[in-house]
Coordinates of C-alpha atoms in Angstrom, one line a residue:
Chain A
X20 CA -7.2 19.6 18.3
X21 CA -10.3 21.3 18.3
X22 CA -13.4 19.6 20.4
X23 CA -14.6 17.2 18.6
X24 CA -19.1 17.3 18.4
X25 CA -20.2 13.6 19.5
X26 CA -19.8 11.7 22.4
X27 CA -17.9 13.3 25.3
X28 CA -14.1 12.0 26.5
X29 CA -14.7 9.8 29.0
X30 CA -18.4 8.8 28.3
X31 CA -19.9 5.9 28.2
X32 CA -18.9 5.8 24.1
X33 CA -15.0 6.3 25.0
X34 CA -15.4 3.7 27.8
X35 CA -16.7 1.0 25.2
X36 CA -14.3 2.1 22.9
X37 CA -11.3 1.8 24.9
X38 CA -12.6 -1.7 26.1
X39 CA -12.9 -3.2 23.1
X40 CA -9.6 -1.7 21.1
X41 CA -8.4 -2.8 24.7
X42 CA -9.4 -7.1 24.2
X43 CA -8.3 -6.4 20.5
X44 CA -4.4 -5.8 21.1
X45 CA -4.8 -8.7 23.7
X46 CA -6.0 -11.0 21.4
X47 CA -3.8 -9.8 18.5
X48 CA -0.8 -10.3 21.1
X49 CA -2.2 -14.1 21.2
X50 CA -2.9 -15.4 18.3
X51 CA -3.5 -14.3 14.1
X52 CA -5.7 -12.3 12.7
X53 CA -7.7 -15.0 11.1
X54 CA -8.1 -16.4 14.2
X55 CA -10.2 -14.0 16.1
X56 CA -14.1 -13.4 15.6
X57 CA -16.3 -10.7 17.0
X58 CA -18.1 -12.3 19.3
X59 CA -14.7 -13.6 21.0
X60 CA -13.5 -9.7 21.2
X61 CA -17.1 -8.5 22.4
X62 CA -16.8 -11.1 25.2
X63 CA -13.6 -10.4 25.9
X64 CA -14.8 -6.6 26.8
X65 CA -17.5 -7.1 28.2
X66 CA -19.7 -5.7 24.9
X67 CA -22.4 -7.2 22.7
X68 CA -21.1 -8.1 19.2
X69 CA -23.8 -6.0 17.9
X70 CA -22.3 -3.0 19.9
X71 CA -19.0 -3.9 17.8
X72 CA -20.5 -4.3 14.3
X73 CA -23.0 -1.4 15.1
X74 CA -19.5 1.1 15.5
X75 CA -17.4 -0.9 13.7
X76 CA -19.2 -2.3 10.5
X77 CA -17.1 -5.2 10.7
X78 CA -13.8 -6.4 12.3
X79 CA -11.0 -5.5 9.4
X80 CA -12.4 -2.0 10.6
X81 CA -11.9 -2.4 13.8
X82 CA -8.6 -3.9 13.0
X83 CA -7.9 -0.6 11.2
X84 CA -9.2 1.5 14.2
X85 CA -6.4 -0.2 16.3
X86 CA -4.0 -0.1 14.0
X87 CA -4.5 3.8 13.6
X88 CA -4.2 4.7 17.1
X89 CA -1.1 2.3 17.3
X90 CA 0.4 4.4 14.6
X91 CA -0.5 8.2 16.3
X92 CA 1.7 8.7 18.8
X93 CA 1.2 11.9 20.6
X94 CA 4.4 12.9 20.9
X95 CA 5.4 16.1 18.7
X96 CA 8.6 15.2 16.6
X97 CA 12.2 15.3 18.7
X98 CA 13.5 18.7 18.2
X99 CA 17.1 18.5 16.6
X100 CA 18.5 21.9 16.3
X101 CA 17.7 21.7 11.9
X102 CA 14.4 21.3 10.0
X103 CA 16.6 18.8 8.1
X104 CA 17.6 17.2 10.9
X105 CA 13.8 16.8 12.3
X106 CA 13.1 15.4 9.0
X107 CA 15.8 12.7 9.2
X108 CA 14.7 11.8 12.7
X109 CA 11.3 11.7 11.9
X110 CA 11.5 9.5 8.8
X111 CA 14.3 7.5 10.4
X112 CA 12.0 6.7 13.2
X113 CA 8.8 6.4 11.1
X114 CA 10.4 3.8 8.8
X115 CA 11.5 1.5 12.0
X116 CA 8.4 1.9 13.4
X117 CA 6.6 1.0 10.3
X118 CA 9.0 -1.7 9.2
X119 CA 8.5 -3.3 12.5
X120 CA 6.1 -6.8 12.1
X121 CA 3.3 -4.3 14.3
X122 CA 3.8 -1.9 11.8
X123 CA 3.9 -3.7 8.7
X124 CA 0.7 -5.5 10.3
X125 CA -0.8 -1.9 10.9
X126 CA -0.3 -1.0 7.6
X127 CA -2.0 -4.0 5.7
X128 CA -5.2 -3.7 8.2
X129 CA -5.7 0.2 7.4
X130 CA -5.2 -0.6 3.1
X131 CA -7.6 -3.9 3.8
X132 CA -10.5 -1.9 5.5
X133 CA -13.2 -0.8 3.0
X134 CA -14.4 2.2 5.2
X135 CA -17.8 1.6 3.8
X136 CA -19.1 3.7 7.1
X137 CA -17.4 6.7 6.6
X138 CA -17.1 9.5 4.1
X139 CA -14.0 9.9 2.0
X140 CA -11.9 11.9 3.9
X141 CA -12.6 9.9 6.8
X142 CA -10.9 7.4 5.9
X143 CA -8.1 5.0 7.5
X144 CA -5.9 5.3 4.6
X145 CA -6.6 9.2 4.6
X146 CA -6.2 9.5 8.5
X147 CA -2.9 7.5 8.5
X148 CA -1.3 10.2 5.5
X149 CA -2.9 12.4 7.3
X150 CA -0.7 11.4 10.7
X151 CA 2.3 12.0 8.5
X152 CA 1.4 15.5 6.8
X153 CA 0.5 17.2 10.4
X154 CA 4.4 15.7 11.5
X155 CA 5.6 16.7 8.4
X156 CA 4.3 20.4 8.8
X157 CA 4.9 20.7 12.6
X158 CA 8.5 19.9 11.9
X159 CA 8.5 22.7 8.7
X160 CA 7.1 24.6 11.0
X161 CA 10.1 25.6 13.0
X162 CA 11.8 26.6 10.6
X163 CA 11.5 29.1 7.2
X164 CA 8.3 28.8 5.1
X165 CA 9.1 27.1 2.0
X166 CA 5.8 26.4 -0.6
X167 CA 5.3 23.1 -1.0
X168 CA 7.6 21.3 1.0
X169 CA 5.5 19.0 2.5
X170 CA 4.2 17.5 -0.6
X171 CA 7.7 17.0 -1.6
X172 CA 8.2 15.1 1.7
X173 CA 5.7 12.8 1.1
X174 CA 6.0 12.0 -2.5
X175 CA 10.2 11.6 -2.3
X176 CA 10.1 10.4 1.5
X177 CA 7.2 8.8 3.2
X178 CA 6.2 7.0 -0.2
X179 CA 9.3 5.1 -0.8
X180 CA 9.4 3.7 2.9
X181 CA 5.7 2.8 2.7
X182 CA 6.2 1.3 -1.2
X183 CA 8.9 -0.8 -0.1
X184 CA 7.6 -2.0 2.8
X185 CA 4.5 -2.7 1.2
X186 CA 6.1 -4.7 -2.0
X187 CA 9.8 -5.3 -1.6
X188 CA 11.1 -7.5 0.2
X189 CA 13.2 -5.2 2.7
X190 CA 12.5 -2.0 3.4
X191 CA 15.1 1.0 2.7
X192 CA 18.0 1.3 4.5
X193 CA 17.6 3.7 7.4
X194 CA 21.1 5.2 5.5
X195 CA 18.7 6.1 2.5
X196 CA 16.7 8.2 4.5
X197 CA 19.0 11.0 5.0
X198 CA 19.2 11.3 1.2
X199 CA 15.5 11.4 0.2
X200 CA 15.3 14.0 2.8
X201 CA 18.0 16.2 1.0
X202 CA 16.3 15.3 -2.3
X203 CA 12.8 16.5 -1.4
X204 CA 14.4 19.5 -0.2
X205 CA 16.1 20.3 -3.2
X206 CA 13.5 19.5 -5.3
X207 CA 11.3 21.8 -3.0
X208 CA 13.6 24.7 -3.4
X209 CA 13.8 23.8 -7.5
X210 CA 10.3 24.2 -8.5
Chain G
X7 CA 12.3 -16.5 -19.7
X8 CA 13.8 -20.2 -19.0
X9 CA 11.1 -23.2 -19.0
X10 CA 9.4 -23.6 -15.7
X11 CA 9.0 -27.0 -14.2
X12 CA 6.1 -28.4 -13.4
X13 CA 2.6 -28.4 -15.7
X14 CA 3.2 -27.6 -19.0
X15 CA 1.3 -24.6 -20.8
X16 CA -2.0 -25.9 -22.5
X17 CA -2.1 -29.0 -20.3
X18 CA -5.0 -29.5 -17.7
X19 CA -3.2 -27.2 -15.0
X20 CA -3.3 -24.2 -17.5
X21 CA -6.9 -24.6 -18.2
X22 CA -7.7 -25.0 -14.9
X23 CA -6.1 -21.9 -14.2
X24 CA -7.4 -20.0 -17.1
X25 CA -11.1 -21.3 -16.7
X26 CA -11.0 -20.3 -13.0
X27 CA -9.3 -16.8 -14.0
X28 CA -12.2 -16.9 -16.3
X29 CA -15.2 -17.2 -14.0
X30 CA -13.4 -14.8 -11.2
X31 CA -13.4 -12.1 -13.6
X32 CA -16.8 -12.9 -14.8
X33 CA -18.5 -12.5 -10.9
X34 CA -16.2 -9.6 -10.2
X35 CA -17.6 -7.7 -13.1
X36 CA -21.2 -9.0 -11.7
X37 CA -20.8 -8.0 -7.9
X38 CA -18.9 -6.9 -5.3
X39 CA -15.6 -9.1 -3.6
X40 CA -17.8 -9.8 -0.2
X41 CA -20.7 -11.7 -2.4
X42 CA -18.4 -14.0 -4.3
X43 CA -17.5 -17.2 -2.8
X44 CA -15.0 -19.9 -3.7
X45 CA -18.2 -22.6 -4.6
X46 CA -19.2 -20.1 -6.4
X47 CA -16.7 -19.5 -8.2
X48 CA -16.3 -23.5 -8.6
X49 CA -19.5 -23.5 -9.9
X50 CA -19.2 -21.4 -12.7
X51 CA -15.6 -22.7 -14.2
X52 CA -16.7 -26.3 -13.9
X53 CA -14.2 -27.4 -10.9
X54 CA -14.3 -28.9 -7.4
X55 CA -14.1 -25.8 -4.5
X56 CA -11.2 -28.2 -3.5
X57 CA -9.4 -27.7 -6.2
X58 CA -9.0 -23.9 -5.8
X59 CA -8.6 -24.5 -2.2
X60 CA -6.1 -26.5 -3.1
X61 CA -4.1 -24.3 -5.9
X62 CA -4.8 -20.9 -4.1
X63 CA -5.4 -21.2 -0.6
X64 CA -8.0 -18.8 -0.1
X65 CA -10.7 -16.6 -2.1
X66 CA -7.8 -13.3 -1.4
X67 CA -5.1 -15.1 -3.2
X68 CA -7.2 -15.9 -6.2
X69 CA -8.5 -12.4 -6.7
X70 CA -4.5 -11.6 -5.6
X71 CA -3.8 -13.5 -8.9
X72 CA -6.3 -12.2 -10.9
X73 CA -5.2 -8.7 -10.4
X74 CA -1.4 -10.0 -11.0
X75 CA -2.6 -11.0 -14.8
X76 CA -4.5 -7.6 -14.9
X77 CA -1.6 -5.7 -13.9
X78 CA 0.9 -7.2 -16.3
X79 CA 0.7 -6.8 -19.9
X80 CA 2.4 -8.2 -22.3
X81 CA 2.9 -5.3 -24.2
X82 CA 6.8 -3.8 -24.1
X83 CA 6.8 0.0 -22.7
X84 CA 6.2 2.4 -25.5
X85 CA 9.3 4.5 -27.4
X86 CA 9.5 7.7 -27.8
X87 CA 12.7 8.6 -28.6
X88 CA 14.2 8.8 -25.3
X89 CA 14.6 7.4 -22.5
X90 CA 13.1 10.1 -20.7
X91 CA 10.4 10.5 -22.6
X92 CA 9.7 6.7 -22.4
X93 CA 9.9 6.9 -18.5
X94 CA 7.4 9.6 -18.2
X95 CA 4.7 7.5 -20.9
X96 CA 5.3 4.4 -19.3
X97 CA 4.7 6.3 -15.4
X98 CA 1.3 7.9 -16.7
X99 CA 0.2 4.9 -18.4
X100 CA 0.9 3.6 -15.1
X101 CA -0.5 5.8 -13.0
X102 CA -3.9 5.8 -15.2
X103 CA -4.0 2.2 -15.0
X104 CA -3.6 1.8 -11.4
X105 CA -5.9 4.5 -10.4
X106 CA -8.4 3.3 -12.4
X107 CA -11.4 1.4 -10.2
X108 CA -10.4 -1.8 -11.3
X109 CA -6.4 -1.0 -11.1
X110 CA -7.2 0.3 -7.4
X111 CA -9.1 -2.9 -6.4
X112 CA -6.5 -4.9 -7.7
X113 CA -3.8 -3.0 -5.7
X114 CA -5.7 -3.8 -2.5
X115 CA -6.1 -7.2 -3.6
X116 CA -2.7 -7.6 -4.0
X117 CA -1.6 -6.2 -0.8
X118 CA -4.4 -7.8 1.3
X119 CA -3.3 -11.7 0.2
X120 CA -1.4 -13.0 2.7
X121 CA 0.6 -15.8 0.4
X122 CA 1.0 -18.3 3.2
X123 CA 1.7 -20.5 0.2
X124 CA 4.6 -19.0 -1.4
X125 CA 8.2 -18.3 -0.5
X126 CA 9.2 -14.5 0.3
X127 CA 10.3 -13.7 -3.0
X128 CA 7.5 -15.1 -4.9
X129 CA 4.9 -13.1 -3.0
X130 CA 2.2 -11.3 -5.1
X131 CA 3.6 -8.0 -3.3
X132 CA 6.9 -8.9 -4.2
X133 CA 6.4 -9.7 -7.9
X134 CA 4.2 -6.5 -8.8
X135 CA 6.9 -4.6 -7.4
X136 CA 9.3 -7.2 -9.9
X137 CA 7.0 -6.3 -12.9
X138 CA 7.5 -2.3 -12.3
X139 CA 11.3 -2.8 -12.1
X140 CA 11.3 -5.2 -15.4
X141 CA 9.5 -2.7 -17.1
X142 CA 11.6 -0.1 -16.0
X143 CA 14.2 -1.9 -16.8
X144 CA 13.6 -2.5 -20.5
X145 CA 13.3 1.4 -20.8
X146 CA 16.9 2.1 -19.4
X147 CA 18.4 -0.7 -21.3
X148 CA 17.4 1.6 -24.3
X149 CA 20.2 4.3 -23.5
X150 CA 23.5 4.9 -22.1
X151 CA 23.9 2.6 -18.8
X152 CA 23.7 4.5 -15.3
X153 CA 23.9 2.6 -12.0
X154 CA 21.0 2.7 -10.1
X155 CA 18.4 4.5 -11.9
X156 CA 15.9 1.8 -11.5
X157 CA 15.9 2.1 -7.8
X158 CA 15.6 5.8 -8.0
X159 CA 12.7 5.5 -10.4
X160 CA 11.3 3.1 -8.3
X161 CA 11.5 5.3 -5.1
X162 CA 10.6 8.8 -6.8
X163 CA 8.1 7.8 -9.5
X164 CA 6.8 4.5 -8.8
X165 CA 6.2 5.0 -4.7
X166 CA 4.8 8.3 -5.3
X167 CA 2.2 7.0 -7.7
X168 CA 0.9 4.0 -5.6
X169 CA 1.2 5.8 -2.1
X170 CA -1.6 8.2 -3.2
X171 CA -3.5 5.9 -4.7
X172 CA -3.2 3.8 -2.4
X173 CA -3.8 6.3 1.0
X174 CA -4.4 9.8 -0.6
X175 CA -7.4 11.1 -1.4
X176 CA -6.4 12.2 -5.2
X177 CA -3.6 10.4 -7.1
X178 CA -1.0 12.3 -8.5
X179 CA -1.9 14.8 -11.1
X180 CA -0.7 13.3 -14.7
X181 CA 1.4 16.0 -15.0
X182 CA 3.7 15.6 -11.9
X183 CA 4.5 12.6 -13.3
X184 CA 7.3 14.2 -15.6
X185 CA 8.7 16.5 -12.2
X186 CA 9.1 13.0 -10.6
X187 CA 10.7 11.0 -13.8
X188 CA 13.6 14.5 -14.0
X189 CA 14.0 13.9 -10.2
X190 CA 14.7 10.6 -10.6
X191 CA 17.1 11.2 -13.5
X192 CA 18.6 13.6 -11.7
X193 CA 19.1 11.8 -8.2
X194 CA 20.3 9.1 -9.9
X195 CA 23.3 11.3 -11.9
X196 CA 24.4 13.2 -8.5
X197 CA 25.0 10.0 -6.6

């Protein structure tokens, strides 16, 4: 990652921020959604609500904001000898993360927030795809360069284990996986 | 489709429903989702705020139901000739309709509503997902049967086309759309 202009790690701006994504997952281990306010999070940290709705905009952002960093592990992608195999693991692991009630929950707050603070490519939705293209391409990565792969990836992979999760009522079988990986690489090598 | 129980069509619970359809659509073409309010919205059909409490819960389902009767036309997928060539009409029809502003906000609105009120398989998630399979459907019922085709088109056309909307920055370009329908054809013959 390259340094980032804006407030320093460690500041004063990380401190509030860790605080109040901190009292967030608390609450959200507690009790719904609909049940938490601002002002109960900005006491719960030890903020003013208008520090919150000053950085946030309002709380389906912060919501979002959580449910990002929940979603960005910082581990790199287990290593399993094949780029096919990374894949497999990857996707295998992203679906059960995703799939999961925290994921799922993840998920609907990053579609529901409007982002009306930040530019387009800012966005939540646009930061969560684009969590899966930089795994996506550190896996291709180890291996031979192939054009387009990635794209193939997440149209015939990460799209039908978000879709389904999203609007069906299970998600794919983790069995699947394996052969949406094999089809986007075909379809890769085919074009 | 087999007669439902309960109100029957043209009776007071259809005009209720129409009439509040009616005055949702009327305020969403006015201003924006976070100025609208259920009174409101009372108001202007000529019914009790109760009453749509009552029927829909919350202000998200209603605009969750309103995007459902958006979403669904009546109209049977077009023919072409083929069945290919019906798949890839019916996916850009699709995918210009859903990318549109108003086929976007109804996406969201549809996956925001949280449908405490309905059982799993009648969840507004659930049955736009049911309308892309029935129209689907209709298409492959125009050729020679192969198993599973609908789930392929589903996971290789259909997923594609909302993921990006839905967290890319550009939908898919129209002309993918015909890559994705032969990939599905394809998948769905070496399986």
């Amino acid at each position: 990652m390259s340094p980032a202009p804006g407030p320093r790690p460690g500041g004063r701006s990380a401190r509030i921020q860790q605080a109040v994504h901190a009292s967030t997952r608390k609450l959200l281990d507690e009790r719904g959604r609909a049940d938490i306010t601002v002002p109960m999070i900005a006491a719960d940290a030890g903020v003013t609500p208008s520090t919150i709705y000053r950085r946030w905009g309002d709380i389906t952002e912060l919501f979002a904001d959580v449910a990002l960093e929940r979603l960005h592990p910082d581990a790199s992608p287990r290593e399993t000898g094949s780029v096919r195999g990374d894949l497999v693991a990857w996707a295998q692991d992203y679906l059960e993360e995703m799939s999961s009630p925290v994921g799922r929950a993840a998920l609907r707050d990053v579609v529901m927030s409007a982002d009306t603070l930040r530019s387009e490519d800012g966005t939540n939705q646009f930061k969560c795809a684009t969590f899966c293209r930089t795994q996506i391409e550190t896996i291709l990565g180890r291996g031979e360069p192939v054009q387009g792969v990635v794209e193939h990836v997440i149209d015939h992979v990460v799209a039908p284990i978000i879709y389904r999760i999203l609007f069906d009522l299970d998600p794919l079988e983790p069995d699947r996986v394996e052969e949406l990986v094999d089809h986007a690489l075909d379809a890769a090598v085919r074009v």
